Amino acid sequence: MKDVGFIGWRGMVGSVLINRMMKKRDFDNINAIFFTTSQYGKSIPFTDLKNKNMKLQDAYNFEILSQLDIIITCQGSNYTNKIYYKLRKIGWKGYWIDAASILRTLKNTIIVLDPVNFKLIEQKLNMGIKTFVGGNCTVSLMLMTLAGLFYNNLIEWIFVSTYQAASGAGAKFMQELVFQMKYIYKSISHLINDSSTNILDIEKKISNKMNSTNFPKNNFKVPLINSLIPWIDKKMDNGQTKEEWKGQFETNKILNANKIIPVDGICVRIATLRSHSQSFTIKLKKNLSINNIENIINSHNKWVKIISNDFNSTINYLTPSFVSGKLDLPIGRIKKLNIDKNCFSMFSVGDQLLWGAAEPLRRMLKLLI
Ligand code: NAP
């Protein structure tokens, strides 16, 4: 059995990964060793894994790390930056699987999304590549959903507007959104059941609270609740944010495209807790019928689900709350645009902790095993 080290299993991506692995009984086929950056020596909390190594190991112990066959980390880029290069430098030849973004741009790494790029993964494995990284959440969700169109070489360009959940930024941010909800609720709870209260008075009270100095916003810097933030990650030289920059770079790296497919957009953080949504404007290379487009999208993989372009289907099945916790990838609002006969709109939702993060890593580990 391969010795597999898990780092970052306590975080959001990590805990979703562990749950999926338990559900699929993946731990039956590996010797799992759990590491921590903060709780060294404590017992592992998974009662179902009683026969496995019980104590948490130190995630900075190179001696133990260097004995592992495979390391899978969901700890984040800072950890990877501190450990990965040093481990390789001291001669570690194992496989490294990572949820963080920092290694995605390196030449000798592969961004994994096997339903889309299995052949590339297989080819690079045979060439001796040993570092595999999960893609950016919105990129992976977009590719899984639109893979049929990419695969048939139908896409000329894509413009995407994202609606990204607080959890996409990490546990601390998600927690802060809940604190913001609580803070607002406490200030108006005595008013909301009183039908004589003018709703604009409540709105004013909420706005005042949002601007108060004690409002919980250490992480987001501004209120997210009752608002949105049209900026994710740092600024690039061309005016994009890093999150927007990843759209084109990662899409083309995952597809191993020989001619760049232009992808651009605006990435927006919204006040949902889990699951991302994306609105696409897509220019196709051909003027296809809606029916044809739906068939092409539908036939690529079993997770993508076409949602009919009507009110009831859309409000029930094309929302982040509907898709949370599911592997399904609903896509709807598919229609031709007035702008150009080859331009179409589409809207998709997907759980960014599943296909957007943990699931491609789990499947990569399974491929190695
Ligand atoms: P996270 O939830 O913030 O967890 C990262 C680490 O923070 C944990 O492993 C844990 O390490 C520590 N931690 C501190 N306080 C915690 C708490 N209250 N609950 C849980 N963990 C806590 O980060 P993440 O969102 O899973 O992201 C991990 C990596 O995946 C990042 O590089 C991120 O960019 C990438 N990623 C995230 C998403 C997403 O949707 N969130 C999607 C794709 C990729 P110790 O146990 O060692 O203290």
Short mmCIF file of C-alpha atoms and ligand atoms in Angstrom, two decimals:
data_model
loop_
_atom_site.label_atom_id
_atom_site.label_comp_id
_atom_site.label_asym_id
_atom_site.label_seq_id
_atom_site.Cartn_x
_atom_site.Cartn_y
_atom_site.Cartn_z
CA MET A 1 0.00 0.00 0.00
CA LYS A 2 1.17 3.52 -0.80
CA ASP A 3 1.90 5.90 2.11
CA VAL A 4 -0.19 9.01 1.48
CA GLY A 5 0.22 12.16 3.60
CA PHE A 6 -2.76 14.50 4.03
CA ILE A 7 -2.14 18.17 4.84
CA GLY A 8 -4.90 20.75 5.17
CA TRP A 9 -7.64 18.14 5.73
CA ARG A 10 -9.25 20.38 8.42
CA GLY A 11 -9.95 23.26 6.01
CA MET A 12 -12.95 23.48 3.73
CA VAL A 13 -11.45 21.86 0.64
CA GLY A 14 -9.65 19.29 2.81
CA SER A 15 -12.74 18.28 4.77
CA VAL A 16 -14.82 17.94 1.59
CA LEU A 17 -12.02 15.78 0.16
CA ILE A 18 -11.95 13.52 3.23
CA ASN A 19 -15.76 13.14 3.17
CA ARG A 20 -15.72 12.17 -0.50
CA MET A 21 -12.87 9.71 0.08
CA MET A 22 -14.74 8.09 2.95
CA LYS A 23 -17.90 7.85 0.88
CA LYS A 24 -16.00 6.20 -1.99
CA ARG A 25 -13.98 3.98 0.42
CA ASP A 26 -10.73 5.34 -1.01
CA PHE A 27 -8.98 4.93 2.36
CA ASP A 28 -9.25 1.13 2.05
CA ASN A 29 -6.46 1.16 -0.53
CA ILE A 30 -3.91 3.49 1.05
CA ASN A 31 -1.94 3.96 4.23
CA ALA A 32 -3.10 7.47 5.23
CA ILE A 33 -1.00 9.70 7.49
CA PHE A 34 -2.55 12.98 8.66
CA PHE A 35 -0.49 16.13 9.25
CA THR A 36 -1.20 19.48 10.86
CA THR A 37 0.39 22.90 11.01
CA SER A 38 -1.32 23.74 14.32
CA GLN A 39 -2.42 20.63 16.25
CA TYR A 40 0.66 18.38 16.28
CA GLY A 41 0.31 15.27 18.47
CA LYS A 42 -3.50 15.35 18.76
CA SER A 43 -5.55 12.35 17.67
CA ILE A 44 -7.10 12.22 14.22
CA PRO A 45 -10.81 13.03 14.51
CA PHE A 46 -12.11 10.42 12.04
CA THR A 47 -13.66 7.54 13.95
CA ASP A 48 -14.25 5.59 10.72
CA LEU A 49 -10.49 5.35 10.17
CA LYS A 50 -9.65 3.61 13.45
CA ASN A 51 -7.14 1.24 11.91
CA LYS A 52 -5.13 4.08 10.39
CA ASN A 53 -2.31 6.15 11.93
CA MET A 54 -3.97 7.80 14.90
CA LYS A 55 -1.73 10.76 15.80
CA LEU A 56 -1.42 13.96 13.81
CA GLN A 57 2.10 14.49 12.48
CA ASP A 58 3.98 17.75 12.17
CA ALA A 59 3.41 19.16 8.66
CA TYR A 60 6.89 20.80 8.78
CA ASN A 61 8.79 17.56 9.57
CA PHE A 62 10.84 16.91 6.42
CA GLU A 63 12.08 13.57 7.70
CA ILE A 64 8.56 12.12 7.81
CA LEU A 65 7.33 13.95 4.68
CA SER A 66 10.25 12.67 2.61
CA GLN A 67 9.31 9.05 3.32
CA LEU A 68 5.85 9.40 1.77
CA ASP A 69 4.91 8.08 -1.68
CA ILE A 70 2.26 10.76 -2.20
CA ILE A 71 1.49 14.08 -0.50
CA ILE A 72 -1.91 15.67 -0.97
CA THR A 73 -2.23 19.19 0.40
CA CYS A 74 -5.20 21.54 0.76
CA GLN A 75 -3.34 23.82 3.17
CA GLY A 76 -2.78 26.75 0.84
CA SER A 77 -0.02 28.45 -1.15
CA ASN A 78 2.03 29.62 1.86
CA TYR A 79 2.52 26.07 3.05
CA THR A 80 3.35 24.80 -0.45
CA ASN A 81 5.87 27.59 -0.90
CA LYS A 82 7.62 26.71 2.37
CA ILE A 83 7.72 22.94 1.84
CA TYR A 84 7.53 21.88 -1.83
CA TYR A 85 10.81 23.26 -3.22
CA LYS A 86 12.84 22.20 -0.18
CA LEU A 87 11.39 18.69 -0.31
CA ARG A 88 12.26 18.34 -3.99
CA LYS A 89 15.71 19.81 -3.30
CA ILE A 90 16.52 17.14 -0.72
CA GLY A 91 15.67 14.51 -3.33
CA TRP A 92 12.06 13.57 -2.58
CA LYS A 93 10.69 11.79 -5.69
CA GLY A 94 7.08 11.25 -4.59
CA TYR A 95 3.87 12.59 -6.14
CA TRP A 96 2.61 15.98 -4.93
CA ILE A 97 -1.11 16.80 -5.34
CA ASP A 98 -2.10 20.35 -4.41
CA ALA A 99 -5.27 22.48 -4.14
CA ALA A 100 -3.34 25.76 -3.95
CA SER A 101 -2.62 27.96 -6.95
CA ILE A 102 1.10 28.63 -6.49
CA LEU A 103 2.44 25.70 -8.56
CA ARG A 104 -0.12 25.98 -11.39
CA THR A 105 2.04 28.25 -13.51
CA LEU A 106 5.17 26.05 -13.41
CA LYS A 107 6.12 24.29 -16.67
CA ASN A 108 6.54 20.84 -15.09
CA THR A 109 3.14 20.77 -13.37
CA ILE A 110 -0.24 19.65 -14.69
CA ILE A 111 -3.57 21.19 -13.73
CA VAL A 112 -5.82 18.20 -13.18
CA LEU A 113 -9.44 17.86 -14.29
CA ASP A 114 -9.50 14.33 -15.61
CA PRO A 115 -12.98 14.25 -17.24
CA VAL A 116 -11.59 17.08 -19.42
CA ASN A 117 -7.85 16.36 -19.70
CA PHE A 118 -7.34 12.69 -18.84
CA LYS A 119 -5.19 12.08 -21.94
CA LEU A 120 -2.85 14.93 -21.02
CA ILE A 121 -2.55 13.67 -17.43
CA GLU A 122 -1.78 10.14 -18.66
CA GLN A 123 0.77 11.39 -21.16
CA LYS A 124 2.55 13.56 -18.56
CA LEU A 125 2.50 10.76 -15.98
CA ASN A 126 4.26 8.53 -18.52
CA MET A 127 6.82 11.30 -19.07
CA GLY A 128 7.61 11.28 -15.33
CA ILE A 129 5.75 14.43 -14.21
CA LYS A 130 5.10 14.15 -10.47
CA THR A 131 3.33 17.37 -9.51
CA PHE A 132 -0.41 17.70 -10.06
CA VAL A 133 -2.45 20.74 -9.09
CA GLY A 134 -6.19 21.35 -8.91
CA GLY A 135 -7.44 24.26 -11.03
CA ASN A 136 -9.04 27.52 -10.00
CA CYS A 137 -12.61 26.82 -8.87
CA THR A 138 -14.46 28.86 -11.50
CA VAL A 139 -12.18 27.61 -14.29
CA SER A 140 -12.70 23.95 -13.35
CA LEU A 141 -16.47 24.45 -13.06
CA MET A 142 -16.60 26.28 -16.41
CA LEU A 143 -14.59 23.59 -18.18
CA MET A 144 -16.59 20.73 -16.72
CA THR A 145 -19.82 22.45 -17.80
CA LEU A 146 -18.78 23.65 -21.26
CA ALA A 147 -16.40 20.77 -22.06
CA GLY A 148 -18.56 19.56 -24.97
CA LEU A 149 -18.15 22.93 -26.72
CA PHE A 150 -14.41 23.10 -26.02
CA TYR A 151 -13.89 19.48 -27.07
CA ASN A 152 -15.61 20.10 -30.42
CA ASN A 153 -13.46 23.20 -30.97
CA LEU A 154 -16.55 25.43 -31.16
CA ILE A 155 -15.54 28.29 -28.88
CA GLU A 156 -14.09 31.47 -30.39
CA TRP A 157 -14.04 33.41 -27.11
CA ILE A 158 -15.77 33.61 -23.72
CA PHE A 159 -16.62 36.55 -21.49
CA VAL A 160 -17.66 35.49 -18.00
CA SER A 161 -19.20 37.33 -15.06
CA THR A 162 -18.82 35.33 -11.87
CA TYR A 163 -20.89 35.35 -8.69
CA GLN A 164 -18.55 33.69 -6.19
CA ALA A 165 -19.48 32.48 -2.71
CA ALA A 166 -17.71 33.65 0.47
CA SER A 167 -16.36 30.13 1.11
CA GLY A 168 -14.25 30.43 -2.03
CA ALA A 169 -11.96 32.71 -0.04
CA GLY A 170 -11.44 30.25 2.86
CA ALA A 171 -12.91 29.33 6.25
CA LYS A 172 -12.18 32.68 7.93
CA PHE A 173 -14.04 34.63 5.23
CA MET A 174 -17.06 32.35 5.33
CA GLN A 175 -17.18 32.73 9.10
CA GLU A 176 -17.00 36.52 8.72
CA LEU A 177 -20.03 36.57 6.40
CA VAL A 178 -22.00 34.69 9.06
CA PHE A 179 -20.85 37.22 11.69
CA GLN A 180 -21.99 40.02 9.38
CA MET A 181 -25.44 38.35 9.10
CA LYS A 182 -25.64 38.09 12.90
CA TYR A 183 -24.54 41.70 13.42
CA ILE A 184 -27.22 43.02 11.06
CA TYR A 185 -29.93 40.74 12.41
CA LYS A 186 -29.29 41.79 16.01
CA SER A 187 -29.74 45.45 15.11
CA ILE A 188 -33.13 45.03 13.43
CA SER A 189 -34.66 41.89 14.98
CA HIS A 190 -37.07 43.98 17.11
CA LEU A 191 -38.38 45.77 13.99
CA ILE A 192 -38.87 43.06 11.40
CA ASN A 193 -42.03 41.51 12.85
CA ASP A 194 -43.74 44.85 13.28
CA SER A 195 -45.82 45.42 10.11
CA SER A 196 -46.16 49.11 10.90
CA THR A 197 -42.40 49.69 10.50
CA ASN A 198 -41.54 51.38 7.23
CA ILE A 199 -39.25 49.02 5.28
CA LEU A 200 -37.03 51.94 4.24
CA ASP A 201 -36.44 52.73 7.92
CA ILE A 202 -35.15 49.16 8.34
CA GLU A 203 -32.97 49.58 5.27
CA LYS A 204 -31.54 52.81 6.72
CA LYS A 205 -30.79 51.11 10.03
CA ILE A 206 -29.00 48.29 8.18
CA SER A 207 -26.97 50.77 6.11
CA ASN A 208 -25.96 52.67 9.25
CA LYS A 209 -24.87 49.42 10.90
CA MET A 210 -22.86 48.43 7.83
CA ASN A 211 -20.96 51.73 8.09
CA SER A 212 -20.35 51.49 11.84
CA THR A 213 -16.77 51.02 13.08
CA ASN A 214 -17.51 47.75 14.89
CA PHE A 215 -18.90 46.01 11.81
CA PRO A 216 -17.02 42.65 11.38
CA LYS A 217 -14.93 43.12 8.24
CA ASN A 218 -11.32 42.22 9.10
CA ASN A 219 -11.07 39.77 6.22
CA PHE A 220 -13.29 41.22 3.47
CA LYS A 221 -12.35 44.83 4.45
CA VAL A 222 -15.91 45.95 3.59
CA PRO A 223 -19.42 44.56 4.25
CA LEU A 224 -20.28 41.67 1.94
CA ILE A 225 -23.74 41.10 3.38
CA ASN A 226 -26.34 43.27 1.60
CA SER A 227 -23.64 44.11 -0.94
CA LEU A 228 -21.08 42.56 -3.30
CA ILE A 229 -17.38 43.00 -4.07
CA PRO A 230 -16.43 43.19 -7.78
CA TRP A 231 -12.78 42.37 -7.06
CA ILE A 232 -11.13 39.02 -6.18
CA ASP A 233 -7.38 38.59 -5.52
CA LYS A 234 -4.56 40.99 -6.40
CA LYS A 235 -4.23 43.46 -9.29
CA MET A 236 -2.44 42.46 -12.49
CA ASP A 237 -0.62 44.97 -14.71
CA ASN A 238 -3.31 44.86 -17.43
CA GLY A 239 -6.19 45.90 -15.15
CA GLN A 240 -7.45 42.38 -14.58
CA THR A 241 -7.54 40.84 -11.13
CA LYS A 242 -5.50 37.64 -10.65
CA GLU A 243 -8.77 35.67 -10.46
CA GLU A 244 -9.76 37.05 -13.89
CA TRP A 245 -6.27 36.38 -15.28
CA LYS A 246 -6.51 32.72 -14.26
CA GLY A 247 -9.54 32.30 -16.56
CA GLN A 248 -7.53 32.33 -19.78
CA PHE A 249 -4.23 30.97 -18.46
CA GLU A 250 -5.65 27.93 -16.67
CA THR A 251 -8.28 27.12 -19.31
CA ASN A 252 -5.63 26.91 -21.99
CA LYS A 253 -3.18 25.01 -19.78
CA ILE A 254 -5.81 22.41 -18.82
CA LEU A 255 -6.86 21.98 -22.46
CA ASN A 256 -3.22 22.04 -23.65
CA ALA A 257 -4.51 24.32 -26.42
CA ASN A 258 -2.08 25.02 -29.27
CA LYS A 259 -3.94 28.23 -30.18
CA ILE A 260 -4.98 30.41 -27.20
CA ILE A 261 -8.75 30.52 -26.63
CA PRO A 262 -9.48 34.05 -25.30
CA VAL A 263 -11.26 34.06 -21.92
CA ASP A 264 -11.89 37.22 -19.92
CA GLY A 265 -14.45 38.57 -17.50
CA ILE A 266 -15.25 40.21 -14.20
CA CYS A 267 -15.05 38.17 -11.00
CA VAL A 268 -17.41 39.18 -8.22
CA ARG A 269 -17.71 38.01 -4.61
CA ILE A 270 -21.34 37.79 -3.48
CA ALA A 271 -22.96 37.10 -0.11
CA THR A 272 -23.70 33.41 -0.63
CA LEU A 273 -22.05 30.87 1.64
CA ARG A 274 -21.26 28.05 -0.76
CA SER A 275 -21.22 27.37 -4.55
CA HIS A 276 -20.31 29.67 -7.40
CA SER A 277 -22.42 30.92 -10.32
CA GLN A 278 -21.18 32.15 -13.69
CA SER A 279 -22.86 34.06 -16.49
CA PHE A 280 -21.21 33.44 -19.87
CA THR A 281 -21.27 35.37 -23.11
CA ILE A 282 -19.84 32.96 -25.65
CA LYS A 283 -18.97 33.51 -29.28
CA LEU A 284 -19.11 30.21 -31.12
CA LYS A 285 -17.31 29.51 -34.39
CA LYS A 286 -20.65 28.47 -35.94
CA ASN A 287 -24.27 29.53 -35.80
CA LEU A 288 -25.72 26.47 -34.04
CA SER A 289 -29.29 25.89 -32.94
CA ILE A 290 -30.03 25.90 -29.20
CA ASN A 291 -30.99 22.26 -29.46
CA ASN A 292 -27.68 21.39 -31.03
CA ILE A 293 -25.75 23.32 -28.37
CA GLU A 294 -27.65 21.59 -25.57
CA ASN A 295 -26.94 18.14 -27.06
CA ILE A 296 -23.24 18.89 -27.43
CA ILE A 297 -22.96 20.15 -23.83
CA ASN A 298 -25.05 17.30 -22.46
CA SER A 299 -23.12 14.54 -24.16
CA HIS A 300 -19.72 15.33 -22.64
CA ASN A 301 -20.12 14.04 -19.08
CA LYS A 302 -22.73 12.67 -16.71
CA TRP A 303 -22.59 15.58 -14.24
CA VAL A 304 -23.62 18.42 -16.56
CA LYS A 305 -27.39 19.03 -16.52
CA ILE A 306 -29.26 21.22 -19.00
CA ILE A 307 -31.86 23.40 -17.27
CA SER A 308 -34.70 24.40 -19.52
CA ASN A 309 -34.93 28.15 -20.19
CA ASP A 310 -38.12 28.82 -18.25
CA PHE A 311 -38.97 30.54 -14.97
CA ASN A 312 -39.78 27.51 -12.82
CA SER A 313 -36.82 25.36 -13.86
CA THR A 314 -34.43 28.30 -13.52
CA ILE A 315 -35.45 29.46 -10.05
CA ASN A 316 -35.56 25.91 -8.70
CA TYR A 317 -32.52 24.26 -10.28
CA LEU A 318 -30.14 26.99 -11.41
CA THR A 319 -29.11 28.46 -8.06
CA PRO A 320 -26.10 28.10 -5.76
CA SER A 321 -28.35 26.92 -2.92
CA PHE A 322 -29.75 24.09 -5.07
CA VAL A 323 -26.36 22.81 -6.18
CA SER A 324 -24.48 23.02 -2.85
CA GLY A 325 -23.21 19.62 -1.75
CA LYS A 326 -23.92 18.08 -5.17
CA LEU A 327 -21.60 17.03 -8.00
CA ASP A 328 -24.23 18.13 -10.55
CA LEU A 329 -23.33 20.98 -12.90
CA PRO A 330 -26.56 22.70 -13.97
CA ILE A 331 -26.42 25.04 -16.98
CA GLY A 332 -29.33 27.08 -18.30
CA ARG A 333 -30.45 30.44 -19.72
CA ILE A 334 -29.04 29.21 -23.03
CA LYS A 335 -30.18 31.68 -25.69
CA LYS A 336 -28.99 33.48 -28.78
CA LEU A 337 -27.97 37.10 -28.26
CA ASN A 338 -29.12 40.07 -30.34
CA ILE A 339 -25.47 41.14 -30.58
CA ASP A 340 -24.30 38.55 -33.12
CA LYS A 341 -25.78 35.38 -34.63
CA ASN A 342 -22.90 33.31 -33.21
CA CYS A 343 -23.13 34.79 -29.69
CA PHE A 344 -24.97 32.98 -26.91
CA SER A 345 -25.65 33.52 -23.22
CA MET A 346 -25.48 30.72 -20.68
CA PHE A 347 -25.61 30.59 -16.87
CA SER A 348 -24.12 27.84 -14.73
CA VAL A 349 -23.87 26.96 -11.05
CA GLY A 350 -21.55 24.50 -9.33
CA ASP A 351 -20.23 23.53 -5.92
CA GLN A 352 -16.76 25.06 -5.90
CA LEU A 353 -15.64 22.80 -3.05
CA LEU A 354 -16.49 19.65 -5.05
CA TRP A 355 -15.71 19.90 -8.79
CA GLY A 356 -14.10 23.28 -8.14
CA ALA A 357 -11.54 21.89 -5.67
CA ALA A 358 -11.68 18.52 -3.90
CA GLU A 359 -13.04 16.13 -6.53
CA PRO A 360 -10.30 16.56 -9.17
CA LEU A 361 -7.70 15.97 -6.42
CA ARG A 362 -9.45 12.84 -5.15
CA ARG A 363 -9.64 11.46 -8.68
CA MET A 364 -5.96 12.24 -9.31
CA LEU A 365 -5.00 10.38 -6.15
CA LYS A 366 -7.11 7.44 -7.32
CA LEU A 367 -5.36 7.45 -10.69
CA LEU A 368 -1.99 7.22 -8.93
CA ILE A 369 -3.13 4.43 -6.64
P1 NAP B 1 -9.30 26.97 4.72
O1 NAP B 1 -10.67 26.42 4.89
O2 NAP B 1 -9.07 28.36 5.18
O3 NAP B 1 -8.27 25.96 5.46
C1 NAP B 1 -6.86 26.02 5.35
C2 NAP B 1 -6.21 25.64 6.70
O4 NAP B 1 -6.51 26.65 7.66
C3 NAP B 1 -6.71 24.38 7.36
O5 NAP B 1 -6.12 23.24 6.79
C4 NAP B 1 -6.30 24.57 8.81
O6 NAP B 1 -4.93 24.14 8.99
C5 NAP B 1 -6.36 26.08 8.98
N1 NAP B 1 -7.51 26.55 9.79
C6 NAP B 1 -7.43 27.58 10.65
N2 NAP B 1 -8.62 27.82 11.22
C7 NAP B 1 -9.50 26.93 10.71
C8 NAP B 1 -10.87 26.68 10.92
N3 NAP B 1 -11.63 27.41 11.76
N4 NAP B 1 -11.47 25.69 10.20
C9 NAP B 1 -10.76 24.96 9.34
N5 NAP B 1 -9.44 25.14 9.13
C10 NAP B 1 -8.79 26.13 9.80
O7 NAP B 1 -8.85 26.94 3.19
P2 NAP B 1 -9.59 26.28 1.93
O8 NAP B 1 -10.67 27.16 1.48
O9 NAP B 1 -9.91 24.85 2.24
O10 NAP B 1 -8.44 26.40 0.82
C11 NAP B 1 -7.28 25.57 0.82
C12 NAP B 1 -6.54 25.76 -0.49
O11 NAP B 1 -7.38 25.36 -1.57
C13 NAP B 1 -6.15 27.22 -0.78
O12 NAP B 1 -4.92 27.26 -1.43
C14 NAP B 1 -7.24 27.69 -1.72
O13 NAP B 1 -6.81 28.74 -2.56
C15 NAP B 1 -7.50 26.42 -2.52
N6 NAP B 1 -8.85 26.36 -3.08
C16 NAP B 1 -9.92 26.72 -2.34
C17 NAP B 1 -11.19 26.66 -2.89
C18 NAP B 1 -12.40 27.04 -2.09
O14 NAP B 1 -13.49 27.08 -2.67
N7 NAP B 1 -12.30 27.34 -0.81
C19 NAP B 1 -11.36 26.23 -4.21
C20 NAP B 1 -10.23 25.85 -4.96
C21 NAP B 1 -8.98 25.92 -4.37
P3 NAP B 1 -4.41 23.39 10.32
O15 NAP B 1 -5.36 22.28 10.64
O16 NAP B 1 -3.06 22.89 9.95
O17 NAP B 1 -4.42 24.46 11.36
#
